[in-house]
Amino acid sequence: MKHVHSGKVRDLYETDDGLLLMVASDRISAFDHVLQPDIPDKGAVLTQLSLWWFDQLKDIVPNHVVAPGDEARAVLCRPLRMVQVECVARGYLAGGGLSEYRAGGAVSGVPLPEGLKDGSRLPEPIFTPSTKAPQGEHDEPIPYERVVEEIGAETAAELRRITLAVYTRGAQIAAERGIILADTKIELGWDADGVLTLGDEVLTPDSSRFWPADEWRPGRSQPSFDKQYVRDWLLSPESGWDKSSGNPPPRLPDHVVERTRQRYLEAYERLTGAPFSG
């Protein structure tokens, strides 16, 4: 197969019949850096969890999956012409959304009530798009009106509708399992027939914030089933890393690697209700 592209986490190969084999590595990234070392089993968890979610969402939006790959970390899929907008839905305030809110009381141009804290639940889920920056650069939040300008009102409305529908379904299913889906990012593209289609990964610990519901306490960084644990360690005195220095992050210690692996496995098993087999 022909190697087409390698991102922070995934490697893409083209088959002889024009399909794509998407392989999720065990690489982990944070703050636009690929970190060392890898997280064992992470790629297989992301792929298998995405396949499970695609099945839960198939009545909302079609997806790019043709068939699972021979390995647990791989999936055969249809090529898509990707929309050049990051589609994000938020039901709670955290991460970059929290920083925006603190700076101006709004997220991607959506005004929010005063007095919200880190981890606060929003009055309703909101669509908060951002630019799709090249690898190594930062995505920038943009208002919905700019999405309309760039891709047209009809397509922008469909992006918002699908993104919020995916978030709502995901949040409902997660809540039944004692998990809060705080926010999520999805990737959409047009298939060969011009139909907006869900691609890449969906509702995984890499693309979403998952919090244990029984530990949710607004006003602090929430315990999580995602890579927030890695982000928190990188920003802690223990790591010794200054995010603004321009220097690459330090190597993750063994205890952070193992704890992160366990959080990914727990997310998979709690959400799907099945043991992870890899």
mmCIF file of C-alpha atoms in Angstrom:
data_model
loop_
_atom_site.group_PDB
_atom_site.id
_atom_site.type_symbol
_atom_site.label_atom_id
_atom_site.label_comp_id
_atom_site.label_asym_id
_atom_site.label_seq_id
_atom_site.Cartn_x
_atom_site.Cartn_y
_atom_site.Cartn_z
ATOM 1 C CA MET A 1 0.000 0.000 0.000
ATOM 2 C CA LYS A 2 1.046 3.575 -0.647
ATOM 3 C CA HIS A 3 1.764 5.749 2.381
ATOM 4 C CA VAL A 4 -0.321 8.908 2.047
ATOM 5 C CA HIS A 5 0.009 10.861 5.276
ATOM 6 C CA SER A 6 1.143 10.700 8.888
ATOM 7 C CA GLY A 7 -0.419 12.938 11.520
ATOM 8 C CA LYS A 8 0.237 13.285 15.231
ATOM 9 C CA VAL A 9 -1.487 9.983 15.931
ATOM 10 C CA ARG A 10 -2.667 8.342 12.684
ATOM 11 C CA ASP A 11 -0.971 6.987 9.575
ATOM 12 C CA LEU A 12 -2.877 6.751 6.286
ATOM 13 C CA TYR A 13 -2.251 4.281 3.446
ATOM 14 C CA GLU A 14 -3.994 4.003 0.077
ATOM 15 C CA THR A 15 -5.052 0.583 -1.185
ATOM 16 C CA ASP A 16 -4.958 -0.504 -4.820
ATOM 17 C CA ASP A 17 -8.723 -0.012 -5.116
ATOM 18 C CA GLY A 18 -8.656 3.580 -3.869
ATOM 19 C CA LEU A 19 -9.705 3.000 -0.260
ATOM 20 C CA LEU A 20 -7.763 4.230 2.761
ATOM 21 C CA LEU A 21 -6.320 2.155 5.580
ATOM 22 C CA MET A 22 -6.226 4.329 8.705
ATOM 23 C CA VAL A 23 -3.866 3.083 11.401
ATOM 24 C CA ALA A 24 -3.970 4.625 14.882
ATOM 25 C CA SER A 25 -0.548 4.552 16.503
ATOM 26 C CA ASP A 26 0.169 4.595 20.241
ATOM 27 C CA ARG A 27 1.560 8.128 19.929
ATOM 28 C CA ILE A 28 0.102 10.780 22.205
ATOM 29 C CA SER A 29 0.143 14.533 21.688
ATOM 30 C CA ALA A 30 -0.502 17.513 23.926
ATOM 31 C CA PHE A 31 -0.125 21.252 23.350
ATOM 32 C CA ASP A 32 0.718 20.548 19.680
ATOM 33 C CA HIS A 33 3.683 18.337 20.604
ATOM 34 C CA VAL A 34 3.995 14.594 20.026
ATOM 35 C CA LEU A 35 5.222 13.200 23.326
ATOM 36 C CA GLN A 36 7.542 10.383 24.264
ATOM 37 C CA PRO A 37 7.126 7.521 24.973
ATOM 38 C CA ASP A 38 4.032 5.986 23.373
ATOM 39 C CA ILE A 39 1.034 4.860 25.447
ATOM 40 C CA PRO A 40 0.658 1.054 25.044
ATOM 41 C CA ASP A 41 -2.675 -0.091 23.513
ATOM 42 C CA LYS A 42 -3.815 3.496 22.909
ATOM 43 C CA GLY A 43 -4.172 3.115 19.133
ATOM 44 C CA ALA A 44 -6.279 -0.022 19.419
ATOM 45 C CA VAL A 45 -8.500 1.595 22.075
ATOM 46 C CA LEU A 46 -9.121 4.652 19.864
ATOM 47 C CA THR A 47 -9.958 2.541 16.814
ATOM 48 C CA GLN A 48 -12.214 0.048 18.582
ATOM 49 C CA LEU A 49 -14.028 2.754 20.539
ATOM 50 C CA SER A 50 -14.579 4.786 17.352
ATOM 51 C CA LEU A 51 -16.030 1.723 15.602
ATOM 52 C CA TRP A 52 -18.416 1.230 18.529
ATOM 53 C CA TRP A 53 -19.492 4.886 18.450
ATOM 54 C CA PHE A 54 -19.940 4.924 14.665
ATOM 55 C CA ASP A 55 -22.518 2.173 15.173
ATOM 56 C CA GLN A 56 -24.311 4.194 17.868
ATOM 57 C CA LEU A 57 -24.468 7.242 15.581
ATOM 58 C CA LYS A 58 -25.341 5.659 12.226
ATOM 59 C CA ASP A 59 -28.912 6.973 12.301
ATOM 60 C CA ILE A 60 -27.619 10.548 12.770
ATOM 61 C CA VAL A 61 -24.820 10.728 10.207
ATOM 62 C CA PRO A 62 -23.154 8.262 7.800
ATOM 63 C CA ASN A 63 -19.526 7.361 8.456
ATOM 64 C CA HIS A 64 -16.492 6.504 6.376
ATOM 65 C CA VAL A 65 -15.987 2.934 7.624
ATOM 66 C CA VAL A 66 -15.842 0.144 5.042
ATOM 67 C CA ALA A 67 -14.568 -2.626 7.337
ATOM 68 C CA PRO A 68 -12.362 -3.154 10.407
ATOM 69 C CA GLY A 69 -8.705 -3.768 9.577
ATOM 70 C CA ASP A 70 -6.785 -6.962 10.215
ATOM 71 C CA GLU A 71 -5.256 -5.351 13.296
ATOM 72 C CA ALA A 72 -7.241 -3.817 16.178
ATOM 73 C CA ARG A 73 -5.677 -0.406 15.521
ATOM 74 C CA ALA A 74 -6.623 -0.271 11.825
ATOM 75 C CA VAL A 75 -9.788 0.460 9.842
ATOM 76 C CA LEU A 76 -10.506 0.444 6.109
ATOM 77 C CA CYS A 77 -12.433 3.529 5.061
ATOM 78 C CA ARG A 78 -13.705 5.584 2.155
ATOM 79 C CA PRO A 79 -11.742 8.724 1.250
ATOM 80 C CA LEU A 80 -13.494 11.994 2.052
ATOM 81 C CA ARG A 81 -12.979 15.589 0.974
ATOM 82 C CA MET A 82 -12.629 17.035 4.448
ATOM 83 C CA VAL A 83 -14.357 20.211 5.550
ATOM 84 C CA GLN A 84 -11.721 22.757 6.552
ATOM 85 C CA VAL A 85 -13.413 23.583 9.850
ATOM 86 C CA GLU A 86 -12.919 21.922 13.236
ATOM 87 C CA CYS A 87 -16.401 21.024 14.471
ATOM 88 C CA VAL A 88 -16.574 21.265 18.265
ATOM 89 C CA ALA A 89 -19.540 20.934 20.609
ATOM 90 C CA ARG A 90 -19.374 21.898 24.275
ATOM 91 C CA GLY A 91 -21.777 21.124 27.073
ATOM 92 C CA TYR A 92 -19.404 22.148 29.855
ATOM 93 C CA LEU A 93 -16.743 24.829 30.212
ATOM 94 C CA ALA A 94 -13.140 23.599 30.103
ATOM 95 C CA GLY A 95 -9.845 23.877 28.240
ATOM 96 C CA GLY A 96 -9.619 26.459 25.477
ATOM 97 C CA GLY A 97 -13.287 27.317 25.908
ATOM 98 C CA LEU A 98 -12.661 28.279 29.524
ATOM 99 C CA SER A 99 -9.736 30.494 28.497
ATOM 100 C CA GLU A 100 -11.902 32.257 25.895
ATOM 101 C CA TYR A 101 -14.712 32.745 28.383
ATOM 102 C CA ARG A 102 -12.394 34.235 30.985
ATOM 103 C CA ALA A 103 -11.004 36.645 28.392
ATOM 104 C CA GLY A 104 -14.288 37.867 26.948
ATOM 105 C CA GLY A 105 -17.345 36.109 28.327
ATOM 106 C CA ALA A 106 -17.929 34.129 25.131
ATOM 107 C CA VAL A 107 -16.699 31.015 23.284
ATOM 108 C CA SER A 108 -16.340 31.183 19.485
ATOM 109 C CA GLY A 109 -18.560 34.249 19.568
ATOM 110 C CA VAL A 110 -21.291 32.557 21.633
ATOM 111 C CA PRO A 111 -22.011 34.749 24.704
ATOM 112 C CA LEU A 112 -22.334 32.856 27.987
ATOM 113 C CA PRO A 113 -23.755 33.813 31.409
ATOM 114 C CA GLU A 114 -21.548 35.480 33.996
ATOM 115 C CA GLY A 115 -20.123 33.530 36.917
ATOM 116 C CA LEU A 116 -19.260 30.255 35.180
ATOM 117 C CA LYS A 117 -16.292 28.278 36.533
ATOM 118 C CA ASP A 118 -13.891 25.616 35.334
ATOM 119 C CA GLY A 119 -16.158 22.619 34.702
ATOM 120 C CA SER A 120 -19.482 24.504 34.836
ATOM 121 C CA ARG A 121 -22.362 23.027 32.875
ATOM 122 C CA LEU A 122 -23.556 25.330 30.090
ATOM 123 C CA PRO A 123 -27.239 26.297 29.776
ATOM 124 C CA GLU A 124 -27.332 24.190 26.595
ATOM 125 C CA PRO A 125 -24.738 22.562 24.312
ATOM 126 C CA ILE A 126 -23.100 25.019 21.924
ATOM 127 C CA PHE A 127 -21.307 24.719 18.579
ATOM 128 C CA THR A 128 -17.853 26.296 18.851
ATOM 129 C CA PRO A 129 -15.971 25.900 15.560
ATOM 130 C CA SER A 130 -12.300 26.617 15.024
ATOM 131 C CA THR A 131 -9.857 26.820 12.145
ATOM 132 C CA LYS A 132 -8.150 23.647 10.977
ATOM 133 C CA ALA A 133 -4.502 24.660 11.275
ATOM 134 C CA PRO A 134 -1.597 22.809 9.644
ATOM 135 C CA GLN A 135 0.267 20.344 11.864
ATOM 136 C CA GLY A 136 2.406 22.168 14.408
ATOM 137 C CA GLU A 137 0.208 25.262 14.417
ATOM 138 C CA HIS A 138 -2.688 26.131 16.719
ATOM 139 C CA ASP A 139 -6.353 25.916 15.763
ATOM 140 C CA GLU A 140 -8.048 29.257 16.388
ATOM 141 C CA PRO A 141 -11.664 29.626 17.536
ATOM 142 C CA ILE A 142 -13.914 31.345 15.025
ATOM 143 C CA PRO A 143 -17.520 32.608 15.209
ATOM 144 C CA TYR A 144 -20.265 30.770 13.364
ATOM 145 C CA GLU A 145 -20.640 33.730 11.013
ATOM 146 C CA ARG A 146 -17.131 33.153 9.685
ATOM 147 C CA VAL A 147 -17.969 29.508 8.972
ATOM 148 C CA VAL A 148 -20.942 30.744 6.951
ATOM 149 C CA GLU A 149 -18.665 33.106 5.015
ATOM 150 C CA GLU A 150 -16.140 30.372 4.231
ATOM 151 C CA ILE A 151 -18.363 27.419 3.295
ATOM 152 C CA GLY A 152 -21.876 28.838 2.852
ATOM 153 C CA ALA A 153 -24.942 29.047 5.061
ATOM 154 C CA GLU A 154 -26.414 25.656 4.136
ATOM 155 C CA THR A 155 -23.241 23.670 4.815
ATOM 156 C CA ALA A 156 -22.509 25.645 7.993
ATOM 157 C CA ALA A 157 -25.973 24.857 9.311
ATOM 158 C CA GLU A 158 -25.469 21.151 8.577
ATOM 159 C CA LEU A 159 -22.097 21.142 10.368
ATOM 160 C CA ARG A 160 -23.716 22.689 13.427
ATOM 161 C CA ARG A 161 -26.729 20.356 13.346
ATOM 162 C CA ILE A 162 -24.649 17.186 12.976
ATOM 163 C CA THR A 163 -22.049 18.228 15.565
ATOM 164 C CA LEU A 164 -24.669 19.023 18.203
ATOM 165 C CA ALA A 165 -26.609 15.843 17.402
ATOM 166 C CA VAL A 166 -23.459 13.723 17.819
ATOM 167 C CA TYR A 167 -22.662 15.469 21.093
ATOM 168 C CA THR A 168 -26.215 15.035 22.405
ATOM 169 C CA ARG A 169 -26.319 11.312 21.580
ATOM 170 C CA GLY A 170 -22.849 10.796 23.017
ATOM 171 C CA ALA A 171 -23.695 12.700 26.198
ATOM 172 C CA GLN A 172 -26.872 10.658 26.701
ATOM 173 C CA ILE A 173 -25.084 7.329 26.304
ATOM 174 C CA ALA A 174 -22.158 8.407 28.496
ATOM 175 C CA ALA A 175 -24.522 9.660 31.228
ATOM 176 C CA GLU A 176 -26.163 6.222 31.399
ATOM 177 C CA ARG A 177 -22.706 4.886 32.268
ATOM 178 C CA GLY A 178 -21.902 7.492 34.925
ATOM 179 C CA ILE A 179 -19.724 9.597 32.646
ATOM 180 C CA ILE A 180 -20.009 13.264 31.637
ATOM 181 C CA LEU A 181 -19.148 14.129 28.038
ATOM 182 C CA ALA A 182 -17.883 17.677 28.523
ATOM 183 C CA ASP A 183 -17.019 18.437 24.901
ATOM 184 C CA THR A 184 -16.058 16.740 21.668
ATOM 185 C CA LYS A 185 -14.512 17.456 18.283
ATOM 186 C CA ILE A 186 -15.598 15.650 15.135
ATOM 187 C CA GLU A 187 -14.282 15.541 11.573
ATOM 188 C CA LEU A 188 -16.694 15.779 8.650
ATOM 189 C CA GLY A 189 -16.120 15.510 4.925
ATOM 190 C CA TRP A 190 -17.967 14.947 1.655
ATOM 191 C CA ASP A 191 -18.013 11.466 0.176
ATOM 192 C CA ALA A 192 -17.966 10.739 -3.567
ATOM 193 C CA ASP A 193 -21.705 11.504 -3.759
ATOM 194 C CA GLY A 194 -21.386 14.835 -1.957
ATOM 195 C CA VAL A 195 -22.873 13.599 1.318
ATOM 196 C CA LEU A 196 -21.474 14.999 4.570
ATOM 197 C CA THR A 197 -19.893 12.015 6.305
ATOM 198 C CA LEU A 198 -18.275 11.407 9.683
ATOM 199 C CA GLY A 199 -14.584 10.543 9.403
ATOM 200 C CA ASP A 200 -11.387 10.087 11.402
ATOM 201 C CA GLU A 201 -12.264 9.189 15.029
ATOM 202 C CA VAL A 202 -15.351 9.967 17.089
ATOM 203 C CA LEU A 203 -16.042 10.364 20.818
ATOM 204 C CA THR A 204 -12.680 8.984 21.925
ATOM 205 C CA PRO A 205 -10.470 10.152 24.812
ATOM 206 C CA ASP A 206 -8.326 11.952 22.216
ATOM 207 C CA SER A 207 -11.177 13.930 20.658
ATOM 208 C CA SER A 208 -13.339 14.465 23.748
ATOM 209 C CA ARG A 209 -13.319 15.247 27.452
ATOM 210 C CA PHE A 210 -14.868 12.491 29.559
ATOM 211 C CA TRP A 211 -15.325 13.039 33.298
ATOM 212 C CA PRO A 212 -16.543 10.631 35.997
ATOM 213 C CA ALA A 213 -19.949 12.051 36.964
ATOM 214 C CA ASP A 214 -19.598 11.216 40.653
ATOM 215 C CA GLU A 215 -16.410 13.312 40.887
ATOM 216 C CA TRP A 216 -17.664 16.387 39.014
ATOM 217 C CA ARG A 217 -16.992 19.536 41.043
ATOM 218 C CA PRO A 218 -17.138 22.880 39.155
ATOM 219 C CA GLY A 219 -14.376 25.287 40.082
ATOM 220 C CA ARG A 220 -11.400 22.996 39.467
ATOM 221 C CA SER A 221 -9.785 20.853 36.788
ATOM 222 C CA GLN A 222 -11.935 17.711 36.639
ATOM 223 C CA PRO A 223 -10.670 14.129 36.983
ATOM 224 C CA SER A 224 -10.890 12.668 33.497
ATOM 225 C CA PHE A 225 -10.777 9.581 31.276
ATOM 226 C CA ASP A 226 -8.840 11.417 28.603
ATOM 227 C CA LYS A 227 -5.387 12.871 28.117
ATOM 228 C CA GLN A 228 -6.088 15.754 30.500
ATOM 229 C CA TYR A 229 -4.044 13.737 32.994
ATOM 230 C CA VAL A 230 -1.037 14.142 30.691
ATOM 231 C CA ARG A 231 -1.722 17.862 30.173
ATOM 232 C CA ASP A 232 -1.988 18.397 33.932
ATOM 233 C CA TRP A 233 1.304 16.597 34.543
ATOM 234 C CA LEU A 234 3.097 18.636 31.864
ATOM 235 C CA LEU A 235 1.921 21.852 33.533
ATOM 236 C CA SER A 236 2.824 20.648 37.040
ATOM 237 C CA PRO A 237 6.033 21.549 38.925
ATOM 238 C CA GLU A 238 7.046 17.878 38.708
ATOM 239 C CA SER A 239 7.553 18.082 34.934
ATOM 240 C CA GLY A 240 9.651 21.252 35.134
ATOM 241 C CA TRP A 241 8.383 22.301 31.691
ATOM 242 C CA ASP A 242 7.466 25.864 30.784
ATOM 243 C CA LYS A 243 4.771 25.741 28.107
ATOM 244 C CA SER A 244 5.694 29.235 26.870
ATOM 245 C CA SER A 245 9.422 28.491 26.577
ATOM 246 C CA GLY A 246 9.273 27.084 23.055
ATOM 247 C CA ASN A 247 11.142 23.998 24.241
ATOM 248 C CA PRO A 248 9.707 20.518 23.644
ATOM 249 C CA PRO A 249 8.019 18.826 26.609
ATOM 250 C CA PRO A 250 9.962 16.334 28.732
ATOM 251 C CA ARG A 251 9.654 12.574 28.407
ATOM 252 C CA LEU A 252 6.657 11.172 30.272
ATOM 253 C CA PRO A 253 7.634 9.144 33.354
ATOM 254 C CA ASP A 254 6.515 5.530 33.662
ATOM 255 C CA HIS A 255 3.803 6.263 36.221
ATOM 256 C CA VAL A 256 2.178 8.859 33.934
ATOM 257 C CA VAL A 257 2.314 6.449 30.969
ATOM 258 C CA GLU A 258 0.694 3.617 32.936
ATOM 259 C CA ARG A 259 -1.931 5.847 34.546
ATOM 260 C CA THR A 260 -2.845 7.273 31.144
ATOM 261 C CA ARG A 261 -3.115 3.780 29.641
ATOM 262 C CA GLN A 262 -5.427 2.719 32.449
ATOM 263 C CA ARG A 263 -7.653 5.763 31.928
ATOM 264 C CA TYR A 264 -8.014 4.986 28.205
ATOM 265 C CA LEU A 265 -8.862 1.351 28.946
ATOM 266 C CA GLU A 266 -11.375 2.339 31.613
ATOM 267 C CA ALA A 267 -13.070 4.776 29.227
ATOM 268 C CA TYR A 268 -13.445 2.024 26.629
ATOM 269 C CA GLU A 269 -14.780 -0.566 29.054
ATOM 270 C CA ARG A 270 -17.203 1.744 30.875
ATOM 271 C CA LEU A 271 -18.625 3.204 27.666
ATOM 272 C CA THR A 272 -18.968 -0.029 25.669
ATOM 273 C CA GLY A 273 -19.714 -2.329 28.599
ATOM 274 C CA ALA A 274 -17.236 -4.851 27.175
ATOM 275 C CA PRO A 275 -13.705 -5.813 28.248
ATOM 276 C CA PHE A 276 -10.930 -4.515 26.011
ATOM 277 C CA SER A 277 -9.260 -7.370 24.137
ATOM 278 C CA GLY A 278 -6.841 -5.420 21.936
#
